[in-house]
PDB file of C-alpha atoms in Angstrom:
ATOM      1  CA  MET A   4       0.016   0.082   0.038  1.00  0.00           C
ATOM      2  CA  SER A   5       1.153   3.410  -1.049  1.00  0.00           C
ATOM      3  CA  ILE A   6       1.742   6.107   1.658  1.00  0.00           C
ATOM      4  CA  LEU A   7      -0.800   8.229  -0.314  1.00  0.00           C
ATOM      5  CA  SER A   8      -3.361   5.475  -0.113  1.00  0.00           C
ATOM      6  CA  THR A   9      -2.734   4.765   3.429  1.00  0.00           C
ATOM      7  CA  GLU A  10      -3.077   8.800   4.154  1.00  0.00           C
ATOM      8  CA  ILE A  11      -6.581   8.712   2.043  1.00  0.00           C
ATOM      9  CA  GLU A  12      -7.726   5.588   4.201  1.00  0.00           C
ATOM     10  CA  ILE A  13      -6.787   7.408   7.594  1.00  0.00           C
ATOM     11  CA  LEU A  14      -8.391  10.673   6.411  1.00  0.00           C
ATOM     12  CA  SER A  15     -11.482   8.878   5.673  1.00  0.00           C
ATOM     13  CA  LYS A  16     -11.526   6.884   8.837  1.00  0.00           C
ATOM     14  CA  VAL A  17     -10.638  10.100  10.665  1.00  0.00           C
ATOM     15  CA  LYS A  18     -13.752  11.878   9.103  1.00  0.00           C
ATOM     16  CA  GLU A  19     -15.817   9.008   9.906  1.00  0.00           C
ATOM     17  CA  VAL A  20     -14.750   8.558  13.463  1.00  0.00           C
ATOM     18  CA  LEU A  21     -15.380  12.401  14.066  1.00  0.00           C
ATOM     19  CA  VAL A  22     -18.327  12.661  11.893  1.00  0.00           C
ATOM     20  CA  VAL A  23     -17.120  15.674   9.488  1.00  0.00           C
ATOM     21  CA  GLU A  24     -17.174  13.898   6.493  1.00  0.00           C
ATOM     22  CA  GLU A  25     -18.048  17.177   4.627  1.00  0.00           C
ATOM     23  CA  ARG A  26     -15.260  19.209   6.320  1.00  0.00           C
ATOM     24  CA  GLU A  27     -11.864  19.479   4.923  1.00  0.00           C
ATOM     25  CA  ILE A  28      -9.093  18.561   7.124  1.00  0.00           C
ATOM     26  CA  ASN A  29      -5.445  19.822   6.578  1.00  0.00           C
ATOM     27  CA  LEU A  30      -2.422  16.982   7.364  1.00  0.00           C
ATOM     28  CA  LYS A  31      -1.023  19.087  10.165  1.00  0.00           C
ATOM     29  CA  GLU A  32      -4.285  20.240  11.869  1.00  0.00           C
ATOM     30  CA  ASN A  33      -4.865  19.522  15.330  1.00  0.00           C
ATOM     31  CA  LEU A  34      -7.596  16.831  15.396  1.00  0.00           C
ATOM     32  CA  GLY A  35      -8.580  17.658  19.044  1.00  0.00           C
ATOM     33  CA  ALA A  36      -9.557  20.934  17.632  1.00  0.00           C
ATOM     34  CA  ILE A  37     -12.068  19.459  15.626  1.00  0.00           C
ATOM     35  CA  GLY A  38     -13.473  16.724  18.159  1.00  0.00           C
ATOM     36  CA  LEU A  39     -11.005  14.022  18.521  1.00  0.00           C
ATOM     37  CA  ASP A  40     -11.512  13.144  22.454  1.00  0.00           C
ATOM     38  CA  SER A  41     -10.345  10.295  24.512  1.00  0.00           C
ATOM     39  CA  MET A  42     -13.213   8.174  23.696  1.00  0.00           C
ATOM     40  CA  LYS A  43     -12.898   8.958  20.167  1.00  0.00           C
ATOM     41  CA  SER A  44      -9.323   8.396  20.194  1.00  0.00           C
ATOM     42  CA  VAL A  45      -9.716   4.733  21.450  1.00  0.00           C
ATOM     43  CA  GLN A  46     -12.361   4.279  18.655  1.00  0.00           C
ATOM     44  CA  LEU A  47      -9.976   5.642  16.082  1.00  0.00           C
ATOM     45  CA  ILE A  48      -7.094   3.361  17.279  1.00  0.00           C
ATOM     46  CA  VAL A  49      -9.267   0.334  17.173  1.00  0.00           C
ATOM     47  CA  GLU A  50     -10.471   1.076  13.758  1.00  0.00           C
ATOM     48  CA  LEU A  51      -7.059   1.887  12.174  1.00  0.00           C
ATOM     49  CA  GLU A  52      -5.728  -1.487  13.995  1.00  0.00           C
ATOM     50  CA  GLU A  53      -8.434  -3.557  11.996  1.00  0.00           C
ATOM     51  CA  LEU A  54      -8.455  -1.497   9.058  1.00  0.00           C
ATOM     52  CA  PHE A  55      -4.582  -2.001   8.446  1.00  0.00           C
ATOM     53  CA  ASN A  56      -4.155  -5.302  10.469  1.00  0.00           C
ATOM     54  CA  ILE A  57      -1.643  -3.880  12.948  1.00  0.00           C
ATOM     55  CA  SER A  58      -1.488  -3.387  16.551  1.00  0.00           C
ATOM     56  CA  PHE A  59      -0.160  -0.238  18.206  1.00  0.00           C
ATOM     57  CA  ASP A  60       2.097  -0.922  21.373  1.00  0.00           C
ATOM     58  CA  ASP A  61       0.814   0.745  24.776  1.00  0.00           C
ATOM     59  CA  GLU A  62       3.442   3.164  24.900  1.00  0.00           C
ATOM     60  CA  GLU A  63       2.558   4.818  21.397  1.00  0.00           C
ATOM     61  CA  LEU A  64      -0.921   5.178  22.861  1.00  0.00           C
ATOM     62  CA  MET A  65      -0.460   8.778  23.591  1.00  0.00           C
ATOM     63  CA  PHE A  66      -2.863  11.262  22.371  1.00  0.00           C
ATOM     64  CA  GLU A  67      -0.252  13.374  20.900  1.00  0.00           C
ATOM     65  CA  ASN A  68       0.758  10.575  18.578  1.00  0.00           C
ATOM     66  CA  PHE A  69      -2.968  10.752  17.083  1.00  0.00           C
ATOM     67  CA  SER A  70      -3.099  14.437  17.209  1.00  0.00           C
ATOM     68  CA  THR A  71      -2.897  15.070  13.200  1.00  0.00           C
ATOM     69  CA  ILE A  72      -3.255  13.031  10.043  1.00  0.00           C
ATOM     70  CA  GLN A  73       0.366  13.398   9.295  1.00  0.00           C
ATOM     71  CA  LYS A  74       1.385  11.673  12.623  1.00  0.00           C
ATOM     72  CA  ILE A  75      -0.963   9.086  12.300  1.00  0.00           C
ATOM     73  CA  THR A  76      -0.128   8.151   8.852  1.00  0.00           C
ATOM     74  CA  THR A  77       3.716   8.157   9.865  1.00  0.00           C
ATOM     75  CA  MET A  78       2.769   5.443  12.583  1.00  0.00           C
ATOM     76  CA  VAL A  79       0.719   3.429  10.475  1.00  0.00           C
ATOM     77  CA  ASN A  80       3.341   3.439   7.632  1.00  0.00           C
ATOM     78  CA  GLU A  81       6.092   2.444  10.370  1.00  0.00           C
ATOM     79  CA  LYS A  82       3.780  -0.261  11.393  1.00  0.00           C
ATOM     80  CA  LEU A  83       3.134  -1.564   7.813  1.00  0.00           C
ATOM     81  CA  VAL A  84       6.886  -1.511   6.775  1.00  0.00           C
ATOM     82  CA  SER A  85       7.916  -3.372   9.759  1.00  0.00           C
ATOM     83  CA  SER A  86       5.413  -6.103   9.299  1.00  0.00           C
ATOM     84  CA  VAL A  87       6.731  -7.100   6.064  1.00  0.00           C
TER      85      VAL A  87
END
């Protein structure tokens, strides 16, 4: 899976979880400012793990790591590369 397609899948999933499908989201935009809270973070993490067949380590489960599309994409891509 390419970085761009991973980014598109993540963006789609974030919009779904935050219920902001019609809104444009900048890759560096703080997701907390548009509704990502602790409950939605857990939902997003679970859905990303299922979507990409990956697992985040406990020490990676910090809100800061999921604060932007760019940070999420980097983490997911690192997981995908390391699972090959």
